């Protein structure tokens, strides 16, 4: 079974609180179970330490529509303690010097949620479970169940949404 954790933060890459702690530990613990493949996808913030940034490898470039305009993202990945971590890079949205507190946080995480679904669509490997975490990732579930509902290979994805506070 493949579980994709969608999160706005995860230790040690970027974190501001409890969500980062949970997403830093839970996938690693789950990945130790036989037959479970755990993956995490999160934004690539400019606050990530150089040692982690240097470990990233390019996966793909995405181009997709967000509301009225065409936009895009670059996906990178790294492996750590049995878990594959994917990072969504977009300079405009995620090079702000901090994770949250921007005037356009709603738009930033709508973009991130769309990029996650487009990555799954384009990259090919569909998770059995998509586990969205906190409000920043809630739209992944909504997009999956509405705008992408007619994509046959998405029909079997089970979704979990966890609020951490």
PDB file of C-alpha atoms in Angstrom:
ATOM      1  CA  UNK A   1       0.000   0.000   0.000  1.00  0.00           C
ATOM      2  CA  UNK A   2       1.250   3.466  -0.899  1.00  0.00           C
ATOM      3  CA  UNK A   3       0.377   6.414   1.361  1.00  0.00           C
ATOM      4  CA  UNK A   4       1.044   9.961   0.183  1.00  0.00           C
ATOM      5  CA  UNK A   5       1.162  12.477   3.028  1.00  0.00           C
ATOM      6  CA  UNK A   6       0.362  15.979   1.803  1.00  0.00           C
ATOM      7  CA  UNK A   7       1.627  18.616   4.203  1.00  0.00           C
ATOM      8  CA  UNK A   8       2.777  22.204   4.372  1.00  0.00           C
ATOM      9  CA  UNK A   9       5.661  21.291   6.682  1.00  0.00           C
ATOM     10  CA  UNK A  10       7.751  18.357   7.899  1.00  0.00           C
ATOM     11  CA  UNK A  11      10.863  18.151  10.036  1.00  0.00           C
ATOM     12  CA  UNK A  12      13.743  18.390   9.363  1.00  0.00           C
ATOM     13  CA  UNK A  13      13.059  20.232   6.081  1.00  0.00           C
ATOM     14  CA  UNK A  14      10.739  23.030   7.236  1.00  0.00           C
ATOM     15  CA  UNK A  15       8.566  23.299  10.318  1.00  0.00           C
ATOM     16  CA  UNK A  16       6.911  25.850  12.542  1.00  0.00           C
ATOM     17  CA  UNK A  17       5.143  23.654  15.084  1.00  0.00           C
ATOM     18  CA  UNK A  18       3.354  20.423  15.848  1.00  0.00           C
ATOM     19  CA  UNK A  19       2.385  19.616  12.266  1.00  0.00           C
ATOM     20  CA  UNK A  20       6.049  19.612  11.288  1.00  0.00           C
ATOM     21  CA  UNK A  21       6.861  17.282  14.171  1.00  0.00           C
ATOM     22  CA  UNK A  22       4.087  14.826  13.283  1.00  0.00           C
ATOM     23  CA  UNK A  23       4.928  14.843   9.578  1.00  0.00           C
ATOM     24  CA  UNK A  24       8.588  14.413  10.444  1.00  0.00           C
ATOM     25  CA  UNK A  25       7.905  11.247  12.471  1.00  0.00           C
ATOM     26  CA  UNK A  26       4.675   9.565  11.300  1.00  0.00           C
ATOM     27  CA  UNK A  27       5.699   8.666   7.722  1.00  0.00           C
ATOM     28  CA  UNK A  28       9.011   7.228   8.967  1.00  0.00           C
ATOM     29  CA  UNK A  29       7.212   5.049  11.507  1.00  0.00           C
ATOM     30  CA  UNK A  30       4.568   3.903   9.013  1.00  0.00           C
ATOM     31  CA  UNK A  31       7.225   3.104   6.376  1.00  0.00           C
ATOM     32  CA  UNK A  32       8.711   0.501   8.737  1.00  0.00           C
ATOM     33  CA  UNK A  33       5.580  -1.633   8.367  1.00  0.00           C
ATOM     34  CA  UNK A  34       5.818  -4.437   5.829  1.00  0.00           C
ATOM     35  CA  UNK A  35       4.054  -3.649   2.575  1.00  0.00           C
ATOM     36  CA  UNK A  36       3.698   0.087   3.255  1.00  0.00           C
ATOM     37  CA  UNK A  37       5.371   2.694   1.063  1.00  0.00           C
ATOM     38  CA  UNK A  38       5.232   6.149   2.644  1.00  0.00           C
ATOM     39  CA  UNK A  39       5.794   9.335   0.672  1.00  0.00           C
ATOM     40  CA  UNK A  40       5.507  12.982   1.659  1.00  0.00           C
ATOM     41  CA  UNK A  41       4.908  15.990  -0.574  1.00  0.00           C
ATOM     42  CA  UNK A  42       5.356  19.550   0.649  1.00  0.00           C
ATOM     43  CA  UNK A  43       6.378  23.001  -0.601  1.00  0.00           C
ATOM     44  CA  UNK A  44      10.050  23.711  -1.225  1.00  0.00           C
ATOM     45  CA  UNK A  45      10.609  26.753   0.984  1.00  0.00           C
ATOM     46  CA  UNK A  46      13.627  29.000   0.696  1.00  0.00           C
ATOM     47  CA  UNK A  47      14.188  28.440   4.426  1.00  0.00           C
ATOM     48  CA  UNK A  48      15.300  24.821   3.868  1.00  0.00           C
ATOM     49  CA  UNK A  49      18.845  24.220   5.095  1.00  0.00           C
ATOM     50  CA  UNK A  50      21.493  23.893   2.397  1.00  0.00           C
ATOM     51  CA  UNK A  51      22.406  20.339   3.435  1.00  0.00           C
ATOM     52  CA  UNK A  52      18.869  19.172   2.621  1.00  0.00           C
ATOM     53  CA  UNK A  53      18.536  21.309  -0.492  1.00  0.00           C
ATOM     54  CA  UNK A  54      21.775  19.817  -1.831  1.00  0.00           C
ATOM     55  CA  UNK A  55      20.320  16.298  -1.514  1.00  0.00           C
ATOM     56  CA  UNK A  56      17.394  17.035  -3.850  1.00  0.00           C
ATOM     57  CA  UNK A  57      17.125  15.585  -7.338  1.00  0.00           C
ATOM     58  CA  UNK A  58      14.895  16.881 -10.117  1.00  0.00           C
ATOM     59  CA  UNK A  59      11.777  14.815 -10.889  1.00  0.00           C
ATOM     60  CA  UNK A  60       9.679  16.825 -13.349  1.00  0.00           C
ATOM     61  CA  UNK A  61       8.338  20.209 -14.380  1.00  0.00           C
ATOM     62  CA  UNK A  62       4.598  20.800 -14.282  1.00  0.00           C
ATOM     63  CA  UNK A  63       2.430  23.282 -16.154  1.00  0.00           C
ATOM     64  CA  UNK A  64      -1.211  23.652 -15.165  1.00  0.00           C
ATOM     65  CA  UNK A  65      -4.081  26.074 -14.892  1.00  0.00           C
ATOM     66  CA  UNK A  66      -4.799  27.780 -11.584  1.00  0.00           C
ATOM     67  CA  UNK A  67      -7.984  29.786 -11.728  1.00  0.00           C
ATOM     68  CA  UNK A  68      -7.640  32.193 -14.657  1.00  0.00           C
ATOM     69  CA  UNK A  69      -3.963  31.706 -15.481  1.00  0.00           C
ATOM     70  CA  UNK A  70      -1.362  29.180 -16.484  1.00  0.00           C
ATOM     71  CA  UNK A  71       1.279  28.466 -13.856  1.00  0.00           C
ATOM     72  CA  UNK A  72       3.811  25.810 -13.037  1.00  0.00           C
ATOM     73  CA  UNK A  73       6.045  24.073 -10.564  1.00  0.00           C
ATOM     74  CA  UNK A  74       9.183  22.004 -10.448  1.00  0.00           C
ATOM     75  CA  UNK A  75       9.165  18.809  -8.411  1.00  0.00           C
ATOM     76  CA  UNK A  76      12.244  17.550  -6.594  1.00  0.00           C
ATOM     77  CA  UNK A  77      12.739  14.565  -4.319  1.00  0.00           C
ATOM     78  CA  UNK A  78      15.004  13.035  -1.722  1.00  0.00           C
ATOM     79  CA  UNK A  79      15.014   9.858   0.348  1.00  0.00           C
ATOM     80  CA  UNK A  80      15.305   9.828   4.112  1.00  0.00           C
ATOM     81  CA  UNK A  81      14.889   6.945   6.562  1.00  0.00           C
ATOM     82  CA  UNK A  82      12.809   4.843   4.174  1.00  0.00           C
ATOM     83  CA  UNK A  83      10.518   7.672   3.053  1.00  0.00           C
ATOM     84  CA  UNK A  84      10.482   9.493  -0.292  1.00  0.00           C
ATOM     85  CA  UNK A  85       9.991  13.245   0.121  1.00  0.00           C
ATOM     86  CA  UNK A  86       8.752  15.312  -2.820  1.00  0.00           C
ATOM     87  CA  UNK A  87       9.041  19.093  -2.891  1.00  0.00           C
ATOM     88  CA  UNK A  88       6.985  21.534  -4.947  1.00  0.00           C
ATOM     89  CA  UNK A  89       9.093  24.490  -6.035  1.00  0.00           C
ATOM     90  CA  UNK A  90       7.573  27.778  -7.109  1.00  0.00           C
ATOM     91  CA  UNK A  91       9.668  30.868  -6.435  1.00  0.00           C
ATOM     92  CA  UNK A  92       6.731  33.267  -6.299  1.00  0.00           C
ATOM     93  CA  UNK A  93       4.772  31.329  -3.681  1.00  0.00           C
ATOM     94  CA  UNK A  94       7.439  29.721  -1.514  1.00  0.00           C
ATOM     95  CA  UNK A  95      10.425  32.062  -1.408  1.00  0.00           C
ATOM     96  CA  UNK A  96       9.110  34.338   1.301  1.00  0.00           C
ATOM     97  CA  UNK A  97      11.493  33.739   4.214  1.00  0.00           C
ATOM     98  CA  UNK A  98       8.765  32.094   6.290  1.00  0.00           C
ATOM     99  CA  UNK A  99       6.174  29.344   5.972  1.00  0.00           C
ATOM    100  CA  UNK A 100       2.994  31.226   6.865  1.00  0.00           C
ATOM    101  CA  UNK A 101       1.575  34.636   7.579  1.00  0.00           C
ATOM    102  CA  UNK A 102       1.492  36.036   4.057  1.00  0.00           C
ATOM    103  CA  UNK A 103      -1.442  38.061   2.702  1.00  0.00           C
ATOM    104  CA  UNK A 104      -1.992  35.440  -0.004  1.00  0.00           C
ATOM    105  CA  UNK A 105      -1.667  32.224   2.019  1.00  0.00           C
ATOM    106  CA  UNK A 106      -5.017  31.013   0.657  1.00  0.00           C
ATOM    107  CA  UNK A 107      -3.785  31.360  -2.910  1.00  0.00           C
ATOM    108  CA  UNK A 108      -0.377  29.886  -2.092  1.00  0.00           C
ATOM    109  CA  UNK A 109      -1.878  26.706  -0.700  1.00  0.00           C
ATOM    110  CA  UNK A 110      -4.565  26.484  -3.384  1.00  0.00           C
ATOM    111  CA  UNK A 111      -1.619  26.460  -5.797  1.00  0.00           C
ATOM    112  CA  UNK A 112       0.174  23.826  -3.737  1.00  0.00           C
ATOM    113  CA  UNK A 113      -2.913  21.598  -3.584  1.00  0.00           C
ATOM    114  CA  UNK A 114      -3.398  21.841  -7.351  1.00  0.00           C
ATOM    115  CA  UNK A 115       0.294  21.098  -7.938  1.00  0.00           C
ATOM    116  CA  UNK A 116       0.029  17.946  -5.804  1.00  0.00           C
ATOM    117  CA  UNK A 117      -2.869  16.579  -7.864  1.00  0.00           C
ATOM    118  CA  UNK A 118      -1.190  17.546 -11.143  1.00  0.00           C
ATOM    119  CA  UNK A 119       1.990  15.801  -9.985  1.00  0.00           C
ATOM    120  CA  UNK A 120       0.084  12.593  -9.259  1.00  0.00           C
ATOM    121  CA  UNK A 121      -1.648  12.879 -12.637  1.00  0.00           C
ATOM    122  CA  UNK A 122       1.542  13.552 -14.609  1.00  0.00           C
ATOM    123  CA  UNK A 123       4.068  11.439 -12.750  1.00  0.00           C
ATOM    124  CA  UNK A 124       2.007   8.290 -12.939  1.00  0.00           C
ATOM    125  CA  UNK A 125       2.134   6.447  -9.609  1.00  0.00           C
ATOM    126  CA  UNK A 126      -1.214   6.852  -7.883  1.00  0.00           C
ATOM    127  CA  UNK A 127      -1.328   6.439  -4.092  1.00  0.00           C
ATOM    128  CA  UNK A 128      -3.768   4.089  -2.404  1.00  0.00           C
ATOM    129  CA  UNK A 129      -4.273   6.690   0.333  1.00  0.00           C
ATOM    130  CA  UNK A 130      -3.872  10.461   0.132  1.00  0.00           C
ATOM    131  CA  UNK A 131      -3.517  11.862   3.658  1.00  0.00           C
ATOM    132  CA  UNK A 132      -4.023  15.651   3.686  1.00  0.00           C
ATOM    133  CA  UNK A 133      -2.913  17.558   6.778  1.00  0.00           C
ATOM    134  CA  UNK A 134      -4.398  20.836   8.042  1.00  0.00           C
ATOM    135  CA  UNK A 135      -6.179  23.573   6.119  1.00  0.00           C
ATOM    136  CA  UNK A 136      -3.234  24.251   3.820  1.00  0.00           C
ATOM    137  CA  UNK A 137      -3.789  20.899   2.053  1.00  0.00           C
ATOM    138  CA  UNK A 138      -7.582  20.534   2.293  1.00  0.00           C
ATOM    139  CA  UNK A 139      -8.092  21.471  -1.347  1.00  0.00           C
ATOM    140  CA  UNK A 140      -6.206  18.365  -2.493  1.00  0.00           C
ATOM    141  CA  UNK A 141      -9.156  16.260  -1.352  1.00  0.00           C
ATOM    142  CA  UNK A 142     -11.701  18.672  -2.833  1.00  0.00           C
ATOM    143  CA  UNK A 143      -9.885  18.871  -6.181  1.00  0.00           C
ATOM    144  CA  UNK A 144      -9.574  15.082  -6.280  1.00  0.00           C
ATOM    145  CA  UNK A 145     -13.294  14.562  -5.624  1.00  0.00           C
ATOM    146  CA  UNK A 146     -14.565  17.332  -7.931  1.00  0.00           C
ATOM    147  CA  UNK A 147     -12.395  18.600 -10.772  1.00  0.00           C
ATOM    148  CA  UNK A 148     -10.495  15.312 -11.170  1.00  0.00           C
ATOM    149  CA  UNK A 149     -13.348  12.904 -10.387  1.00  0.00           C
ATOM    150  CA  UNK A 150     -13.602  11.652 -13.983  1.00  0.00           C
ATOM    151  CA  UNK A 151     -10.003  10.454 -14.107  1.00  0.00           C
ATOM    152  CA  UNK A 152     -10.444   6.707 -13.858  1.00  0.00           C
ATOM    153  CA  UNK A 153      -7.142   5.897 -12.197  1.00  0.00           C
ATOM    154  CA  UNK A 154      -7.973   8.332  -9.376  1.00  0.00           C
ATOM    155  CA  UNK A 155     -11.216   6.520  -8.501  1.00  0.00           C
ATOM    156  CA  UNK A 156      -9.577   4.122  -6.051  1.00  0.00           C
ATOM    157  CA  UNK A 157      -7.726   6.730  -3.996  1.00  0.00           C
ATOM    158  CA  UNK A 158      -8.919   6.804  -0.394  1.00  0.00           C
ATOM    159  CA  UNK A 159      -8.580  10.140   1.372  1.00  0.00           C
ATOM    160  CA  UNK A 160      -7.893  11.132   4.959  1.00  0.00           C
ATOM    161  CA  UNK A 161      -7.954  14.704   6.251  1.00  0.00           C
ATOM    162  CA  UNK A 162      -6.366  15.421   9.623  1.00  0.00           C
ATOM    163  CA  UNK A 163      -6.581  18.672  11.578  1.00  0.00           C
ATOM    164  CA  UNK A 164      -3.669  18.894  13.997  1.00  0.00           C
ATOM    165  CA  UNK A 165      -4.836  21.488  16.530  1.00  0.00           C
TER     166      UNK A 165
END
